[in-house]
Short mmCIF file of C-alpha atoms in Angstrom, two decimals:
data_model
loop_
_atom_site.label_atom_id
_atom_site.label_comp_id
_atom_site.label_asym_id
_atom_site.label_seq_id
_atom_site.Cartn_x
_atom_site.Cartn_y
_atom_site.Cartn_z
CA MET A 4 -97.91 54.85 11.08
CA LYS A 5 -97.71 51.88 9.13
CA ASN A 6 -95.68 53.36 6.39
CA ARG A 7 -93.27 54.86 8.80
CA LYS A 8 -92.87 51.68 10.55
CA THR A 9 -92.36 49.81 7.17
CA TYR A 10 -89.70 52.55 6.26
CA ASN A 11 -87.86 52.06 9.60
CA ARG A 12 -87.65 48.48 9.18
CA LYS A 13 -86.39 48.73 5.44
CA THR A 14 -83.79 51.20 6.57
CA LEU A 15 -82.70 48.86 9.60
CA LEU A 16 -82.37 45.85 7.16
CA ALA A 17 -80.28 47.86 5.14
CA VAL A 18 -77.94 49.18 7.76
CA LEU A 19 -77.86 45.58 9.10
CA THR A 20 -76.80 44.02 5.38
CA ALA A 21 -74.27 46.86 5.07
CA LEU A 22 -72.43 45.89 8.32
CA LEU A 23 -72.43 42.61 7.54
CA PHE A 24 -70.84 43.36 4.04
CA LEU A 25 -68.44 45.37 5.67
CA SER A 26 -67.35 42.86 8.62
CA GLY A 27 -67.00 40.39 5.72
CA CYS A 28 -64.50 42.55 3.92
CA LEU A 29 -62.62 43.17 7.22
CA GLY A 30 -62.38 39.58 8.05
CA GLN A 31 -60.99 38.85 4.79
CA THR A 32 -58.62 41.74 4.82
CA ARG A 33 -57.70 40.56 8.29
CA GLN A 34 -57.04 37.07 7.19
CA GLU A 35 -55.07 38.53 4.16
CA GLU A 36 -52.84 40.52 6.28
CA GLU A 37 -52.09 37.52 8.67
CA LYS A 38 -51.24 35.49 5.83
CA ALA A 39 -48.93 38.16 4.64
CA LEU A 40 -47.33 38.32 7.96
CA SER A 41 -47.02 34.58 8.08
CA GLU A 42 -45.31 34.44 4.77
CA GLU A 43 -42.73 37.27 5.95
CA ALA A 44 -42.15 35.45 8.97
CA ALA A 45 -41.33 32.26 7.19
CA ASP A 46 -39.23 34.28 4.54
CA GLY A 47 -37.34 35.26 7.98
CA GLU A 48 -36.85 31.90 9.17
CA SER A 49 -35.32 31.04 5.81
CA THR A 50 -32.82 33.45 5.81
CA VAL A 51 -31.94 32.83 9.28
CA LYS A 52 -31.18 29.19 8.01
CA GLU A 53 -29.27 30.46 5.21
CA SER A 54 -27.18 32.56 7.55
CA ALA A 55 -26.61 29.49 9.65
CA GLY A 56 -25.11 27.96 6.83
CA ASN A 57 -22.45 30.42 6.32
CA LEU A 58 -18.94 29.67 5.39
CA GLU A 59 -16.59 31.00 8.47
CA VAL A 60 -12.90 31.23 8.23
CA HIS A 61 -11.17 32.04 11.61
CA PHE A 62 -7.64 33.13 10.99
CA ILE A 63 -6.33 32.69 14.62
CA ASP A 64 -3.75 34.68 16.21
CA VAL A 65 -1.12 32.31 17.16
CA GLY A 66 1.79 34.80 17.07
CA GLN A 67 4.44 34.08 14.58
CA GLY A 68 2.87 30.95 13.11
CA ASP A 69 -0.20 29.87 11.74
CA ALA A 70 -3.59 28.31 12.62
CA THR A 71 -7.06 28.72 10.68
CA LEU A 72 -10.03 27.45 11.64
CA ILE A 73 -12.70 26.86 8.85
CA ARG A 74 -16.45 25.81 9.53
CA GLN A 75 -19.49 25.23 7.55
CA GLY A 76 -22.92 24.27 9.32
CA GLU A 77 -21.76 21.60 11.66
CA HIS A 78 -18.84 20.52 9.75
CA ALA A 79 -15.23 21.99 10.64
CA MET A 80 -11.57 21.86 9.61
CA LEU A 81 -8.57 23.08 11.14
CA ILE A 82 -5.58 24.00 9.26
CA ASP A 83 -1.97 24.10 11.22
CA ALA A 84 -2.17 25.23 15.14
CA GLY A 85 0.86 27.26 15.64
CA ASP A 86 3.89 26.34 17.64
CA ASN A 87 4.45 24.11 20.83
CA THR A 88 3.37 26.95 23.06
CA ARG A 89 0.10 27.66 21.37
CA GLY A 90 -1.95 24.28 21.31
CA THR A 91 -3.70 24.78 24.68
CA ALA A 92 -4.84 28.45 23.28
CA VAL A 93 -6.04 27.03 20.02
CA GLN A 94 -7.75 24.47 21.78
CA ALA A 95 -9.62 27.11 23.90
CA TYR A 96 -10.51 29.09 20.89
CA LEU A 97 -12.07 26.03 19.26
CA GLN A 98 -14.02 25.26 22.40
CA SER A 99 -15.28 29.12 22.44
CA GLN A 100 -16.73 28.14 19.03
CA ASN A 101 -18.56 25.28 20.19
CA ILE A 102 -16.45 22.78 18.26
CA GLU A 103 -16.42 19.15 19.34
CA LYS A 104 -15.43 17.26 16.29
CA LEU A 105 -13.45 18.12 13.35
CA ASP A 106 -13.81 16.75 9.79
CA TYR A 107 -10.09 17.50 8.93
CA VAL A 108 -6.82 18.46 10.47
CA ILE A 109 -4.07 19.48 8.10
CA GLY A 110 -0.66 20.23 9.19
CA THR A 111 0.82 21.88 6.12
CA HIS A 112 4.28 21.02 6.69
CA PRO A 113 6.49 19.78 9.61
CA ASP A 114 7.71 22.96 10.91
CA SER A 115 7.18 23.76 14.49
CA ASP A 116 5.27 27.14 14.06
CA HIS A 117 2.54 25.12 12.04
CA ILE A 118 2.28 21.88 13.70
CA GLY A 119 3.50 22.58 17.13
CA GLY A 120 0.35 22.81 18.81
CA LEU A 121 -1.25 19.88 16.52
CA ASP A 122 -0.71 17.23 19.04
CA VAL A 123 -2.80 18.92 21.79
CA ILE A 124 -5.73 19.30 19.07
CA LEU A 125 -5.47 15.74 18.14
CA TYR A 126 -5.46 14.55 21.71
CA LYS A 127 -8.33 16.59 22.76
CA PHE A 128 -10.78 16.69 19.95
CA ASP A 129 -12.25 13.90 17.92
CA TRP A 130 -11.48 14.10 14.33
CA ASN A 131 -12.06 12.13 10.90
CA MET A 132 -8.77 12.69 8.94
CA VAL A 133 -5.30 14.16 9.46
CA MET A 134 -3.56 15.43 6.50
CA MET A 135 0.20 16.23 6.39
CA PRO A 136 2.62 16.31 3.34
CA ASP A 137 4.95 13.08 2.77
CA LEU A 138 7.87 14.41 4.35
CA GLU A 139 9.14 13.01 7.87
CA LYS A 140 11.27 15.34 10.27
CA ASP A 141 13.53 14.26 13.07
CA THR A 142 12.16 16.76 15.68
CA LYS A 143 10.48 16.36 18.95
CA THR A 144 7.49 18.25 17.47
CA TYR A 145 7.09 16.23 14.54
CA GLU A 146 7.42 12.67 16.78
CA GLU A 147 4.48 14.14 19.37
CA VAL A 148 2.16 14.74 16.56
CA ILE A 149 2.50 11.36 14.98
CA GLN A 150 2.73 9.68 18.35
CA VAL A 151 -0.86 10.97 19.20
CA ILE A 152 -1.93 9.63 15.61
CA GLU A 153 -0.80 6.37 16.36
CA ASP A 154 -2.35 6.18 19.72
CA LYS A 155 -5.46 6.90 18.19
CA ASN A 156 -4.81 4.05 15.82
CA GLN A 157 -5.22 6.23 12.86
CA LYS A 158 -3.04 7.08 9.71
CA VAL A 159 -1.75 10.17 8.16
CA THR A 160 -3.23 11.03 4.71
CA HIS A 161 -0.97 12.37 2.15
CA PRO A 162 -3.29 14.40 -0.43
CA ILE A 163 -2.68 14.25 -3.92
CA VAL A 164 -3.10 17.37 -6.02
CA GLY A 165 -6.28 17.70 -7.83
CA GLU A 166 -8.42 15.80 -5.25
CA THR A 167 -11.19 17.23 -3.89
CA TYR A 168 -12.87 16.71 -0.38
CA ALA A 169 -16.08 18.04 0.90
CA LEU A 170 -16.72 20.10 3.79
CA GLY A 171 -20.57 20.37 4.41
CA GLU A 172 -22.09 22.52 1.34
CA ALA A 173 -18.14 23.55 0.91
CA GLU A 174 -15.53 22.02 -0.83
CA PHE A 175 -11.35 21.89 -0.88
CA THR A 176 -9.24 20.87 -3.89
CA ILE A 177 -5.35 20.03 -3.12
CA VAL A 178 -3.21 22.49 -5.34
CA CYS A 179 0.11 21.73 -3.98
CA PRO A 180 2.78 20.29 -3.37
CA GLN A 181 2.80 19.28 -6.96
CA GLY A 182 6.66 18.07 -6.74
CA THR A 183 8.03 15.25 -4.64
CA ASP A 184 11.55 16.18 -3.74
CA TYR A 185 12.50 19.76 -2.65
CA GLY A 186 15.81 18.96 -1.06
CA ASP A 187 16.06 20.58 2.56
CA ASN A 188 13.34 23.30 1.73
CA SER A 189 10.37 21.76 3.95
CA ASN A 190 8.36 24.86 3.07
CA ASN A 191 7.92 23.67 -0.53
CA TYR A 192 6.34 20.67 0.78
CA SER A 193 3.58 22.52 2.01
CA ILE A 194 0.11 21.28 1.39
CA GLY A 195 -2.06 24.16 -0.32
CA LEU A 196 -5.80 23.76 -0.96
CA ARG A 197 -8.67 26.15 -2.33
CA VAL A 198 -11.69 26.39 -0.50
CA THR A 199 -14.91 26.71 -2.57
CA PHE A 200 -18.14 27.98 -1.11
CA GLY A 201 -20.83 28.97 -3.74
CA GLU A 202 -19.09 31.81 -5.55
CA ASN A 203 -16.53 32.51 -2.97
CA HIS A 204 -12.92 31.06 -3.01
CA PHE A 205 -10.20 30.99 -0.28
CA LEU A 206 -6.52 29.83 -1.19
CA PHE A 207 -3.97 28.59 1.44
CA THR A 208 -0.53 27.63 0.55
CA GLY A 209 1.28 27.11 3.83
CA ASP A 210 4.73 28.19 3.42
CA ALA A 211 5.17 27.17 -0.30
CA GLU A 212 7.74 29.20 -1.58
CA GLU A 213 8.54 30.22 -5.20
CA GLU A 214 9.65 27.06 -6.49
CA SER A 215 6.24 25.64 -5.48
CA GLU A 216 4.16 28.46 -6.79
CA GLN A 217 5.86 28.28 -10.07
CA GLU A 218 4.79 24.47 -10.43
CA MET A 219 1.39 25.75 -9.72
CA LEU A 220 1.30 28.30 -12.37
CA ALA A 221 2.78 25.45 -14.81
CA GLY A 222 0.56 22.92 -13.69
CA GLY A 223 -2.56 25.09 -14.79
CA MET A 224 -4.10 25.06 -11.37
CA GLU A 225 -7.26 27.32 -10.82
CA LEU A 226 -5.77 29.49 -8.07
CA SER A 227 -8.11 32.57 -8.33
CA ALA A 228 -9.48 33.46 -4.94
CA ASP A 229 -11.34 36.38 -3.10
CA VAL A 230 -9.18 35.56 -0.12
CA PHE A 231 -5.45 34.68 -0.25
CA LYS A 232 -3.40 33.63 3.18
CA ALA A 233 -0.20 34.99 2.31
CA ALA A 234 2.38 32.45 1.98
CA HIS A 235 5.10 31.86 4.68
CA HIS A 236 3.81 34.90 6.71
CA GLY A 237 4.26 37.26 4.03
CA SER A 238 7.84 36.47 3.19
CA ASP A 239 9.45 37.76 -0.13
CA THR A 240 10.73 33.94 -0.84
CA ALA A 241 7.07 33.54 -1.59
CA ASN A 242 4.20 35.49 -2.73
CA THR A 243 5.79 36.21 -6.06
CA GLU A 244 4.57 38.82 -8.42
CA ASP A 245 3.24 36.28 -11.04
CA PHE A 246 1.57 34.23 -8.55
CA LEU A 247 -0.24 37.13 -6.77
CA LYS A 248 -1.43 38.26 -10.00
CA ALA A 249 -2.77 34.54 -10.83
CA VAL A 250 -4.55 34.25 -7.47
CA ASN A 251 -5.97 37.92 -8.05
CA PRO A 252 -7.05 38.23 -4.63
CA GLN A 253 -9.46 41.04 -3.07
CA ALA A 254 -8.16 40.72 0.30
CA VAL A 255 -5.05 39.11 1.70
CA VAL A 256 -4.51 37.79 5.29
CA ILE A 257 -0.88 38.07 7.00
CA SER A 258 -0.41 35.54 9.89
CA CYS A 259 2.58 36.62 11.85
CA GLY A 260 3.74 38.10 15.18
CA GLU A 261 4.25 41.42 16.19
CA GLY A 262 7.70 42.50 15.96
CA ASN A 263 9.24 39.18 14.84
CA SER A 264 12.79 38.97 14.05
CA TYR A 265 12.22 37.42 10.41
CA GLY A 266 11.04 40.87 9.06
CA HIS A 267 7.51 39.46 7.97
CA PRO A 268 5.82 40.54 6.26
CA ARG A 269 8.39 41.92 3.76
CA ALA A 270 8.44 45.24 1.98
CA ALA A 271 8.74 44.01 -1.45
CA VAL A 272 5.54 42.10 -0.92
CA MET A 273 3.63 44.72 1.12
CA ASN A 274 4.69 46.96 -2.16
CA GLU A 275 3.24 44.47 -4.51
CA LEU A 276 -0.19 44.16 -2.66
CA ARG A 277 -0.75 47.75 -2.42
CA GLN A 278 -0.08 48.26 -6.16
CA MET A 279 -2.62 45.66 -6.92
CA GLY A 280 -5.19 47.59 -4.85
CA VAL A 281 -5.84 44.66 -2.23
CA THR A 282 -7.22 45.18 1.31
CA ILE A 283 -4.98 43.58 3.92
CA TYR A 284 -5.81 41.91 7.10
CA ARG A 285 -3.09 40.94 9.54
CA THR A 286 -2.92 39.14 12.77
CA ASP A 287 -0.09 41.16 14.35
CA GLU A 288 -2.05 44.37 14.24
CA GLN A 289 -5.61 42.80 14.71
CA GLY A 290 -5.65 39.70 16.29
CA THR A 291 -7.91 37.01 15.18
CA ILE A 292 -9.70 37.94 11.85
CA VAL A 293 -13.00 36.22 10.77
CA ALA A 294 -14.30 36.10 7.57
CA TYR A 295 -17.83 35.07 6.64
CA SER A 296 -19.41 34.14 3.54
CA ASP A 297 -22.92 33.45 2.32
CA GLY A 298 -21.58 32.16 -1.13
CA ARG A 299 -21.60 35.42 -2.53
CA THR A 300 -20.44 38.40 -0.46
CA ILE A 301 -17.73 38.14 2.06
CA THR A 302 -17.75 39.85 5.21
CA TRP A 303 -15.28 40.45 7.99
CA ASN A 304 -15.27 41.29 11.71
CA CYS A 305 -12.81 44.10 11.33
CA SER A 306 -11.61 46.90 8.99
CA GLY A 307 -8.71 46.21 6.52
CA SER A 308 -5.31 47.44 8.05
CA GLU A 309 -4.05 50.67 6.74
CA SER A 310 -0.43 50.89 8.38
CA TRP A 311 1.05 49.03 5.22
CA LYS A 312 3.80 48.70 7.39
CA ALA A 313 6.46 46.04 6.74
CA GLY A 314 8.71 44.18 9.23
CA GLU A 315 12.40 44.45 9.64
CA PRO A 316 14.63 41.33 10.07
CA THR A 317 16.67 41.65 13.22
CA GLY A 318 19.61 39.58 14.59
CA SER A 319 20.46 36.11 13.67
CA SER A 320 17.36 35.49 11.36
CA MET A 321 18.04 38.67 9.15
CA ASN A 322 19.17 36.14 6.49
CA GLN A 323 17.18 33.26 7.54
CA GLU A 324 13.74 32.84 6.01
CA THR A 325 12.86 29.16 7.43
CA PRO A 326 13.06 29.47 11.19
CA GLN A 327 12.55 25.70 11.80
CA LEU A 328 15.05 24.39 9.53
CA GLN A 329 17.93 24.15 11.97
CA GLU A 330 15.62 22.71 14.73
CA THR A 331 16.75 19.83 16.87
CA THR A 332 14.55 17.71 19.31
CA GLU A 333 15.53 19.77 22.37
CA GLN A 334 16.47 23.18 20.80
CA GLU A 335 13.10 23.51 19.24
CA ALA A 336 10.96 23.01 22.46
CA SER A 337 13.45 25.12 24.61
CA GLY A 338 14.26 28.02 22.37
CA GLN A 339 17.93 27.52 23.17
CA GLU A 340 20.56 29.48 21.27
CA VAL A 341 23.17 27.72 18.74
CA SER A 342 26.06 26.16 20.40
CA GLU A 343 29.51 27.71 20.13
CA GLN A 344 30.59 24.84 17.57
CA GLU A 345 27.49 25.68 15.37
CA ALA A 346 28.54 29.51 15.77
CA SER A 347 31.83 28.54 14.85
CA GLU A 348 30.52 26.48 11.56
CA GLN A 349 28.21 29.43 10.55
CA GLU A 350 31.45 31.93 10.70
CA ALA A 351 33.23 29.61 8.45
CA SER A 352 30.29 29.19 6.18
CA GLU A 353 30.00 32.98 6.08
CA GLN A 354 33.93 33.30 4.95
CA LYS A 355 33.44 30.74 2.39
CA SER A 356 30.53 32.51 0.98
CA GLY A 357 32.57 35.97 0.84
CA GLU A 358 35.31 34.32 -1.13
CA ALA A 359 32.74 32.46 -3.92
CA ALA A 360 31.66 33.62 -6.89
CA TYR A 361 28.47 31.03 -6.55
CA VAL A 362 27.11 28.41 -3.94
CA LEU A 363 25.91 24.96 -5.54
CA ASN A 364 23.40 22.84 -4.01
CA ALA A 365 24.47 19.45 -4.75
CA ASN A 366 20.76 18.14 -3.94
CA THR A 367 18.92 20.30 -6.42
CA GLY A 368 21.59 21.04 -8.86
CA LYS A 369 21.11 24.68 -8.94
CA PHE A 370 23.59 27.37 -8.04
CA HIS A 371 22.94 30.80 -6.28
CA LYS A 372 24.48 34.13 -5.32
CA PRO A 373 26.10 33.74 -2.02
CA SER A 374 23.78 36.18 -0.66
CA CYS A 375 20.61 34.05 -1.37
CA SER A 376 18.47 33.40 1.36
CA SER A 377 18.13 29.79 -0.02
CA VAL A 378 21.98 29.20 0.85
CA GLU A 379 21.10 29.35 4.50
CA GLN A 380 18.24 26.73 4.05
CA MET A 381 20.86 24.03 2.53
CA ALA A 382 22.10 21.42 4.70
CA GLU A 383 25.88 21.73 5.06
CA GLN A 384 26.83 18.38 3.06
CA ASN A 385 24.78 19.80 0.31
CA ARG A 386 26.35 23.35 -0.08
CA GLU A 387 29.40 23.76 -2.19
CA TYR A 388 30.99 27.23 -2.56
CA VAL A 389 32.75 27.66 -6.02
CA ASP A 390 34.73 30.18 -7.95
CA LYS A 391 33.44 29.47 -11.61
CA SER A 392 31.68 31.68 -13.87
CA ARG A 393 27.69 31.54 -14.75
CA GLU A 394 28.50 30.12 -18.17
CA GLU A 395 30.77 27.24 -16.65
CA LEU A 396 28.28 26.36 -14.48
CA ILE A 397 25.52 26.16 -16.78
CA GLU A 398 27.64 24.06 -19.03
CA GLN A 399 28.20 21.58 -16.30
CA GLY A 400 24.31 21.06 -16.32
CA TYR A 401 23.52 23.33 -13.13
CA GLU A 402 20.36 25.84 -13.40
CA PRO A 403 20.51 29.25 -12.10
CA CYS A 404 18.17 29.91 -9.16
CA LYS A 405 14.98 31.82 -9.61
CA ARG A 406 15.07 33.63 -6.66
CA CYS A 407 18.11 35.35 -6.79
CA ASN A 408 18.84 35.22 -10.47
CA PRO A 409 22.85 34.86 -10.46
#
């Protein structure tokens, strides 16, 4: 009996020891599992924070015009705000994105389809800096924007090519305008900027046309970008082949109005982009388009367009690439048609154009074919119709237009 009791006690002691050992192992295993889960949760929080710090680029649908919201973390900037009828809509969009303050407000150039809604934005929101080119325009739209800025005791900043500005963890560099005198072509005064966030780049050039694009290329600016907002709504007076190849974008966003009378985007531009294998996004078909960048990869709120449909110019806008050049303070706001006197002057100009070999621009010193779209953009006092040969004009010091190659 004594031996059996001793045996039972030894057995019990061994079992208890084993249980204690297993309990310790299980406890250690549980601690390790809890530690691993904690580390995974921390990693998850880190990922969320990185996601919250992404760069967002909102190409806002404002019809035939431009408006782009760029935000990085708590910082935001607005490039253009559509025409006079779109200010409140842009305001509502910014409010839907919980925007309370803008670091920068940029009016690329003083045409009404770009700065028309800026007065509303500048009045309704707090902002640190407003940028516009060093170009005044005698229109009600321009005066309203300047008035709001003065009412807030602020001044317009005219950025200089090569200057870099911070936007949270992102930054942008001014790439144009590189010249100071483009005559009557307000498009070429457009402020252009290249936004950098990590390894990703976005390029915006407003309505800058061929002359400005050539200057950017000649100036050696870094222009490559993952995303390019097509200049001048996809017009063929901009987006030249050499420039597009230098930018070499993976995606191009076209901001234009559905069925617009200017024929934007133009077929030549669409064909070039298609040959380059570029993905197209366009507000006339897809509404507001948003790109998200984590500094390495760019994702979108929609798939690219597959229509490749070009616009068809109609009516009086068929040969007019710059809709705001003939605006007046009253006509701009009301959309009135040209007066009988203006129509008569236009008819006389067309008659002269048909009789002339070339058209001179007394301000720029260039000569053009009568059919060149630049002719419609010249002020009447700078326009001269001549019946001279190409060689004679070059000998007199005139330069051939790069757009129409006379």
